[in-house]
XYZ file of C-alpha atoms in Angstrom:
455
model
C -0.191 0.172 -0.160
C 1.189 3.688 -0.952
C 1.787 5.820 2.224
C -0.879 8.139 3.152
C -0.809 10.372 5.632
C -3.612 13.211 6.091
C -5.162 15.345 9.379
C -8.536 14.669 10.310
C -9.154 18.795 9.426
C -9.921 19.994 13.158
C -12.478 22.237 11.321
C -14.702 18.883 10.652
C -13.806 18.106 14.163
C -15.184 20.862 15.431
C -19.082 20.042 13.454
C -19.143 16.528 14.553
C -18.532 18.060 18.370
C -14.863 16.655 18.882
C -12.266 18.116 21.061
C -9.090 19.730 19.966
C -6.408 16.581 19.206
C -3.694 15.633 20.685
C -2.370 13.204 17.882
C -1.963 13.596 14.325
C -2.850 10.435 11.962
C 0.569 10.136 10.070
C 1.244 7.322 8.069
C -2.342 4.773 9.512
C -1.173 6.168 12.493
C -2.400 8.180 15.569
C 1.108 9.858 17.215
C 1.976 12.547 19.327
C 5.154 14.201 17.840
C 7.578 13.909 20.344
C 11.478 15.183 19.225
C 13.630 17.433 18.710
C 14.866 20.255 16.219
C 18.268 19.603 14.919
C 17.656 21.885 13.103
C 20.558 22.116 11.183
C 24.607 20.315 11.160
C 25.728 23.334 8.151
C 23.344 26.505 8.602
C 21.473 26.808 5.457
C 23.641 23.997 3.100
C 23.160 20.590 4.768
C 22.742 19.631 1.086
C 23.882 21.850 -1.615
C 27.276 22.763 0.103
C 29.192 19.717 -0.811
C 28.726 17.303 -3.074
C 26.560 14.783 -0.108
C 25.558 15.519 2.913
C 27.366 14.942 6.169
C 25.600 11.570 5.926
C 27.092 10.322 9.658
C 26.349 13.517 11.400
C 22.806 12.978 10.034
C 22.725 8.893 11.521
C 24.204 9.756 14.744
C 21.842 12.573 15.028
C 18.914 10.569 14.184
C 19.871 7.235 16.003
C 20.144 9.293 19.414
C 16.863 11.009 18.922
C 15.422 6.663 18.340
C 17.342 5.987 21.339
C 15.522 8.531 23.230
C 12.112 7.300 22.359
C 11.499 10.262 19.669
C 9.509 9.806 16.504
C 9.557 13.562 14.210
C 12.060 15.941 14.190
C 12.733 19.641 12.211
C 15.061 19.826 9.872
C 15.789 23.451 7.770
C 16.326 23.102 4.925
C 17.237 26.915 2.447
C 16.820 28.840 5.514
C 18.322 32.273 4.372
C 19.320 31.169 0.537
C 22.597 31.300 0.862
C 23.006 27.677 -0.898
C 19.997 26.856 -1.683
C 17.577 27.830 -4.065
C 19.406 29.425 -7.102
C 18.367 32.980 -6.413
C 18.641 35.936 -9.070
C 18.771 39.278 -7.717
C 15.806 40.222 -9.459
C 14.229 37.166 -7.410
C 14.105 34.964 -10.231
C 14.426 31.286 -8.734
C 15.551 29.020 -11.912
C 16.257 25.661 -9.677
C 17.664 24.279 -6.642
C 21.208 25.033 -7.165
C 23.426 27.123 -9.063
C 25.877 24.269 -10.635
C 24.124 20.793 -9.377
C 20.835 19.972 -10.916
C 17.456 19.262 -9.364
C 17.665 15.610 -9.366
C 20.854 15.942 -7.461
C 19.924 17.979 -5.099
C 16.770 16.142 -4.208
C 18.994 12.804 -3.994
C 21.043 14.862 -1.559
C 17.569 15.461 0.306
C 16.998 11.474 -0.402
C 19.802 10.294 1.513
C 18.976 12.252 4.557
C 15.510 10.821 4.867
C 16.607 7.238 4.179
C 19.090 7.805 7.383
C 15.810 9.673 9.250
C 13.580 6.264 8.060
C 16.182 3.939 9.153
C 16.019 4.913 12.775
C 12.046 5.352 12.759
C 11.786 8.933 12.679
C 9.692 10.824 10.926
C 10.944 14.699 9.565
C 9.393 18.364 8.792
C 11.034 19.910 6.656
C 11.516 23.564 6.963
C 11.931 25.506 3.822
C 12.449 29.063 4.046
C 13.436 31.737 6.905
C 13.463 35.290 8.119
C 16.877 35.091 7.976
C 16.657 35.805 4.426
C 16.052 38.964 5.256
C 19.685 39.208 7.998
C 22.585 40.926 7.691
C 23.863 39.649 5.216
C 27.612 41.123 6.102
C 28.131 39.401 9.781
C 28.143 35.735 7.655
C 31.008 33.688 6.755
C 30.018 32.898 3.636
C 29.270 35.100 0.286
C 26.822 32.865 -1.463
C 23.391 34.256 -0.120
C 21.652 36.776 -2.697
C 20.103 39.482 0.038
C 18.657 42.002 -2.601
C 17.385 38.957 -4.225
C 16.061 37.460 -1.240
C 13.985 40.543 -0.876
C 12.641 40.213 -4.382
C 11.388 36.971 -4.559
C 9.360 37.601 -1.283
C 7.679 40.816 -2.679
C 6.560 39.177 -5.820
C 3.917 36.892 -7.285
C 5.939 35.862 -9.873
C 8.773 35.475 -8.387
C 6.887 32.981 -6.132
C 5.761 30.960 -9.130
C 9.041 30.535 -10.073
C 10.351 28.858 -7.420
C 7.157 26.697 -7.606
C 7.473 26.160 -10.750
C 11.545 25.418 -10.832
C 12.322 23.743 -7.491
C 9.531 23.668 -5.513
C 6.862 21.387 -7.349
C 9.903 19.245 -9.160
C 10.896 18.715 -4.998
C 7.785 17.569 -4.090
C 7.194 15.268 -6.925
C 10.654 13.614 -6.170
C 10.101 13.314 -2.447
C 6.583 13.033 -1.785
C 6.465 8.964 -1.783
C 9.249 9.077 1.123
C 7.776 7.740 4.052
C 10.356 9.719 6.653
C 9.033 12.993 4.684
C 6.284 13.703 7.555
C 5.325 17.455 6.708
C 6.807 20.764 5.063
C 6.742 23.911 6.404
C 7.036 27.057 4.603
C 8.876 29.656 6.834
C 10.499 29.823 10.486
C 9.403 32.735 12.096
C 8.903 34.697 8.712
C 7.288 37.307 11.381
C 10.793 38.339 11.901
C 11.317 39.669 9.356
C 7.979 41.633 8.754
C 7.116 45.712 9.248
C 4.462 44.314 11.711
C 6.607 42.141 14.372
C 9.963 41.897 13.283
C 13.716 42.589 13.598
C 15.590 42.613 10.938
C 17.383 45.607 8.985
C 14.790 45.916 6.303
C 11.512 43.987 5.919
C 8.362 43.101 4.229
C 4.744 42.849 5.200
C 2.682 40.185 7.119
C 0.397 40.878 3.722
C 3.398 38.988 2.007
C 4.184 36.221 3.927
C 1.110 35.622 3.987
C 1.019 36.023 0.122
C 4.106 33.179 0.306
C 2.462 30.728 2.254
C -0.596 30.198 0.594
C 0.739 30.430 -2.705
C 4.041 27.684 -1.885
C 1.436 25.583 0.162
C -1.200 25.424 -2.472
C 1.752 24.258 -4.711
C 2.834 21.462 -2.664
C -0.817 20.644 -2.310
C -1.317 20.689 -6.077
C 1.268 18.396 -6.344
C 0.928 15.769 -3.786
C -2.911 16.105 -2.128
C -2.217 13.982 1.643
C 0.482 16.172 1.875
C 0.693 18.152 5.515
C 1.953 21.913 5.389
C 2.508 23.686 8.478
C 4.200 27.160 9.007
C 6.582 27.885 12.043
C 4.772 31.075 13.732
C 7.078 32.798 16.285
C 4.181 33.823 18.752
C 0.859 32.872 19.325
C 0.458 36.576 19.004
C 0.736 36.128 15.455
C -2.183 32.868 14.704
C -4.647 33.412 17.023
C -7.972 36.100 16.756
C -8.335 35.933 20.257
C -8.135 38.584 22.083
C -4.448 38.195 24.238
C -2.582 41.208 23.644
C -2.510 45.021 23.682
C -0.547 44.602 20.192
C -2.536 46.022 17.714
C -1.155 43.917 14.813
C -2.162 40.610 17.066
C -4.412 38.354 14.902
C -4.499 35.232 12.766
C -2.603 35.746 9.778
C -3.256 31.935 8.828
C -6.831 30.792 9.074
C -7.408 29.467 6.055
C -9.649 33.030 4.664
C -7.047 35.100 5.841
C -4.112 32.740 3.242
C -6.662 32.924 0.484
C -7.472 36.766 0.356
C -3.570 36.921 0.550
C -2.310 34.454 -1.910
C -5.176 33.457 -4.254
C -5.127 29.888 -3.705
C -8.196 28.010 -2.457
C -5.363 24.891 -2.328
C -3.506 27.055 0.027
C -4.307 26.920 3.371
C -1.966 24.677 6.446
C -3.390 21.602 7.888
C -2.293 22.264 11.267
C -0.314 24.525 13.380
C 3.064 25.258 14.777
C 3.715 28.418 17.451
C 7.299 28.454 18.890
C 7.453 29.942 22.405
C 10.558 31.322 24.893
C 10.561 32.640 28.038
C 10.207 36.654 26.847
C 6.556 35.949 26.172
C 4.351 36.023 29.496
C 2.072 33.437 30.343
C -1.082 35.282 28.187
C 0.384 33.864 25.380
C 1.769 31.071 26.107
C 1.028 27.420 25.192
C 2.856 26.799 28.275
C 0.003 28.723 30.394
C -3.160 28.079 28.460
C -5.163 24.421 27.004
C -4.784 24.485 23.133
C -8.740 24.901 23.064
C -7.924 27.983 24.944
C -6.690 29.781 21.564
C -10.757 29.209 20.083
C -8.623 27.863 17.068
C -9.758 26.317 12.938
C -6.930 23.185 13.326
C -4.703 21.087 14.917
C -1.408 22.979 17.046
C 1.936 21.710 17.824
C 4.500 23.227 19.843
C 7.598 24.149 17.254
C 10.341 25.392 19.366
C 10.863 25.901 22.884
C 13.491 25.465 25.709
C 12.926 22.719 27.294
C 14.643 23.784 30.461
C 12.540 27.050 30.916
C 9.537 24.999 29.827
C 10.203 22.284 32.682
C 10.634 24.991 35.317
C 7.314 26.185 34.438
C 6.201 22.343 34.378
C 7.372 21.531 37.753
C 6.098 24.815 39.065
C 2.815 23.373 37.684
C 3.144 20.189 40.177
C 4.144 18.172 37.081
C 7.414 15.801 38.143
C 10.413 16.815 36.440
C 11.461 16.233 32.539
C 6.976 16.384 32.043
C 7.344 19.185 29.390
C 5.956 17.127 26.576
C 3.308 15.211 28.997
C 1.829 18.495 30.067
C 1.661 19.242 26.445
C -0.021 15.818 25.846
C -2.542 16.653 28.376
C -3.502 20.037 27.157
C -4.393 19.406 24.019
C -1.177 20.033 22.001
C -0.351 17.049 19.295
C 3.273 17.694 19.103
C 6.908 18.606 20.739
C 9.856 20.088 19.566
C 12.500 21.236 21.778
C 15.297 23.653 20.776
C 17.523 22.225 19.417
C 20.241 19.124 19.028
C 22.926 21.518 17.738
C 24.237 23.002 20.757
C 24.601 20.620 23.376
C 23.820 21.549 26.339
C 20.222 22.396 24.570
C 19.798 19.039 23.638
C 20.895 17.309 26.935
C 17.549 19.354 28.720
C 15.718 18.006 25.852
C 16.610 14.555 26.258
C 15.673 13.304 29.430
C 11.781 14.724 28.252
C 11.936 13.083 25.171
C 12.612 10.106 27.469
C 9.748 10.594 30.117
C 7.328 11.186 27.506
C 8.505 7.973 26.027
C 7.821 5.752 29.248
C 4.489 7.670 30.452
C 2.244 7.615 27.168
C 4.870 5.500 24.824
C 1.553 4.335 22.889
C 1.073 7.694 21.188
C 4.413 7.749 19.922
C 6.107 4.625 18.766
C 5.938 4.542 15.055
C 5.352 1.671 13.660
C 6.758 1.261 9.776
C 4.673 -1.392 8.921
C 0.930 0.095 10.532
C -0.242 1.190 6.420
C 0.679 -2.601 5.454
C -1.129 -4.240 8.357
C -3.805 -1.656 8.664
C -7.406 -3.025 8.496
C -10.552 -1.245 6.749
C -11.827 -1.337 10.405
C -9.196 0.737 11.771
C -10.387 4.353 12.176
C -7.715 6.192 9.632
C -9.849 4.140 6.581
C -5.711 4.182 5.250
C -6.680 2.136 2.467
C -9.143 4.934 0.990
C -8.579 7.221 -1.629
C -10.075 10.197 -3.360
C -9.471 10.532 -7.224
C -9.176 12.350 -9.904
C -8.113 15.592 -7.205
C -8.265 18.301 -8.187
C -11.802 17.125 -10.314
C -14.093 18.859 -12.513
C -17.214 16.378 -12.662
C -16.856 13.380 -10.345
C -14.869 11.270 -8.347
C -13.906 7.566 -7.554
C -13.878 6.997 -4.238
C -11.199 3.632 -3.808
C -10.716 1.323 -0.794
C -14.556 1.241 0.342
C -15.451 -2.186 1.396
C -19.300 -2.356 1.196
C -21.817 0.812 1.378
C -20.485 4.336 2.029
C -21.738 7.910 2.794
C -19.941 11.232 2.242
C -20.526 14.298 3.913
C -18.939 17.191 1.928
C -18.128 20.488 3.732
C -16.548 24.363 2.789
C -13.519 25.797 4.293
C -15.699 27.098 6.847
C -17.536 23.377 7.895
C -20.730 24.134 6.041
C -22.321 20.856 4.475
C -23.029 20.907 1.275
C -23.632 17.552 -0.117
C -24.376 14.717 2.280
C -25.425 11.909 0.545
C -24.930 7.837 -0.126
C -22.189 7.070 -2.414
C -23.660 5.148 -5.748
C -20.674 3.267 -7.424
C -18.558 4.698 -4.837
C -18.830 7.713 -7.229
C -19.853 10.740 -6.371
C -20.802 14.302 -8.513
C -19.206 17.342 -7.572
C -20.109 18.990 -10.864
C -22.051 21.892 -9.045
C -19.429 22.928 -6.757
C -17.860 26.206 -6.830
C -13.563 26.017 -7.654
C -11.959 25.564 -4.191
C -11.130 23.310 -1.916
C -13.587 20.787 0.154
C -13.445 18.836 2.586
C -14.474 15.135 2.997
C -16.237 12.927 5.577
C -16.416 9.476 3.922
C -17.975 6.981 6.572
C -18.759 3.345 6.262
C -20.471 0.406 8.771
C -16.256 0.084 10.027
C -14.971 3.725 10.439
C -15.179 7.069 8.807
C -11.997 9.154 7.444
C -11.129 12.683 6.729
C -9.472 13.262 3.195
C -9.379 17.372 1.439
C -10.815 17.647 -2.134
C -9.821 20.388 -4.980
C -12.780 21.066 -7.140
C -11.657 22.409 -10.099
């Protein structure tokens, strides 16, 4: 069976009366994502810097995560775009590298993913970072094209050049790799914005939203089952709940906000990822509030935090030593990646917390490589069910059903558009307006959620 990975979209779960989830469905399993940020070995140059990535380093890294009981990691790829992709001063992107072919770069990424999978570890690939607009004079290499980065971020035409010449080939080349769990568009893009940022030159949050929408849409176009997120620097930019006096505070990454900024109906995130450090007040801290507090329309995880800082909070709340990950799991977050492995003092604080989570909640962490091959149709995930063609114009065919089924089709704002019994495992969607929809497919053995794009 081909790899299946999708998330039970919280919009649908809310309609069905289900509370915020603290696991995500990946490769036919419901998992709490327990792990760490690498985030890099060679900053922005783990691929494209030489002929091959340092696979010995990566294998050691993944094996340590596995030994601690972790199941997933966050790895930065382009970062400041010093080595990948190839950005011209105009902002146009011609490919993944200035001298290596796209396939060579893809093969280097595959080598890293192979090392992860051999150690039973899943990988979230983070594409770009706010470092694109950090002052390049302080950096020891000369390959960063600062002007090109700025021009890229502000132009939808240049963004499309990245989609056509780099991103889509990369997604197509990697989408069937079992270790690839999710894509992340930006690490903390708010840091390079006029609304929140600290870089010398800044763009607007509208520019960030445009890029996130278009790149997410392109990933979903190439791989409809891909999970896509964004690494948000603070909850200030990820909730509409009134939590701050900051006039710029709102959820910039809701479906409606992203579609309005970039125009891609398929360019909406599958889950939210927020970061926390102790400069943040308790009013915006995931360690002071359950996931439900933020009133979000998607599941949320904590993608960066200092483990030692968080542990001091947890023990103050009455949790035992090293129970930070347990706290997030208990409070409705579906994952935790401490910052970071590269610095040994930070990893030394993260590792015992991952181990503690493995001891206390091992059943929601253990990654079974063969889950998709052994999952029966009676399993809740119904991992064998697929929808095609997707995108669709007239009718969709639903494969993998055993017995009679029915389908609910939801708009992106959670309204039921279609509620029908399936005939011959087909559904007429010709009357739907163009855009993205969520399908809830049910049989007597369970139900499953899928995305569908109507052209």
